[in-house]
Amino acid sequence: DFKGQINYGDRPPPDAQNVIRIDLMTIGENTQSLLPYLVRRAASNFPVMLFTSKNCPPCVTARNFLNQRGIPFAERTIESSDDSMEFKRLTGAEGVPVAMLGTKPMIAFDPDEWNNGLDAAGFPQKSQLPPTFKQEPARPLTQKTTAAAAKQ
């Protein structure tokens, strides 16, 4: 205000000539800031990573389940023996799909178990994602680096 005091509120002061407006959509990370608060909070405390493989019908079902529930997640595919070894080390599981909810693996797709885990993590039960939200594309769990890239 004119006295140099900072006031927070949902209405501008009566003498609103030098008011600074803060756009909350531009604060924070680009994608995370566009998410609703409940989703953003749950995803920051319990990030979800889905492990899948090609030609895996249960993996498609698990992916569709997370998308319908409105869960932002990262997807990693198991394509090589290096991927398999790293996958087993991370999750302790032998097969896919597996979802990591924070540090807890949810092994094999069981909608009731996955719903219970997502509820406990604080994710909303119905999708609150904006229509413009896009999941990041799936990528291999491990990636080989070339000698030239390693030197850089």
Short mmCIF file of N, CA and C in Angstrom, two decimals, residues 10 18 30 50 96 101 145:
data_model
loop_
_atom_site.label_atom_id
_atom_site.label_comp_id
_atom_site.label_asym_id
_atom_site.label_seq_id
_atom_site.Cartn_x
_atom_site.Cartn_y
_atom_site.Cartn_z
N ASP A 10 -7.98 -11.50 -0.99
CA ASP A 10 -8.62 -11.89 -2.24
C ASP A 10 -9.33 -10.71 -2.92
N ASN A 18 -1.36 1.03 -7.06
CA ASN A 18 -0.07 0.41 -7.25
C ASN A 18 -0.06 -1.03 -6.71
N ASN A 30 7.27 -25.60 -14.84
CA ASN A 30 6.33 -25.35 -15.92
C ASN A 30 5.15 -26.30 -15.91
N LEU A 50 5.74 -45.85 -13.79
CA LEU A 50 5.18 -47.09 -14.29
C LEU A 50 6.21 -47.80 -15.14
N VAL A 96 6.36 -57.24 -15.30
CA VAL A 96 5.68 -55.95 -15.40
C VAL A 96 4.19 -56.20 -15.56
N LEU A 101 5.21 -46.05 -6.28
CA LEU A 101 4.49 -44.95 -5.67
C LEU A 101 5.42 -44.39 -4.61
N THR A 145 25.25 -44.68 -23.32
CA THR A 145 25.91 -43.43 -23.73
C THR A 145 27.10 -43.80 -24.59
#
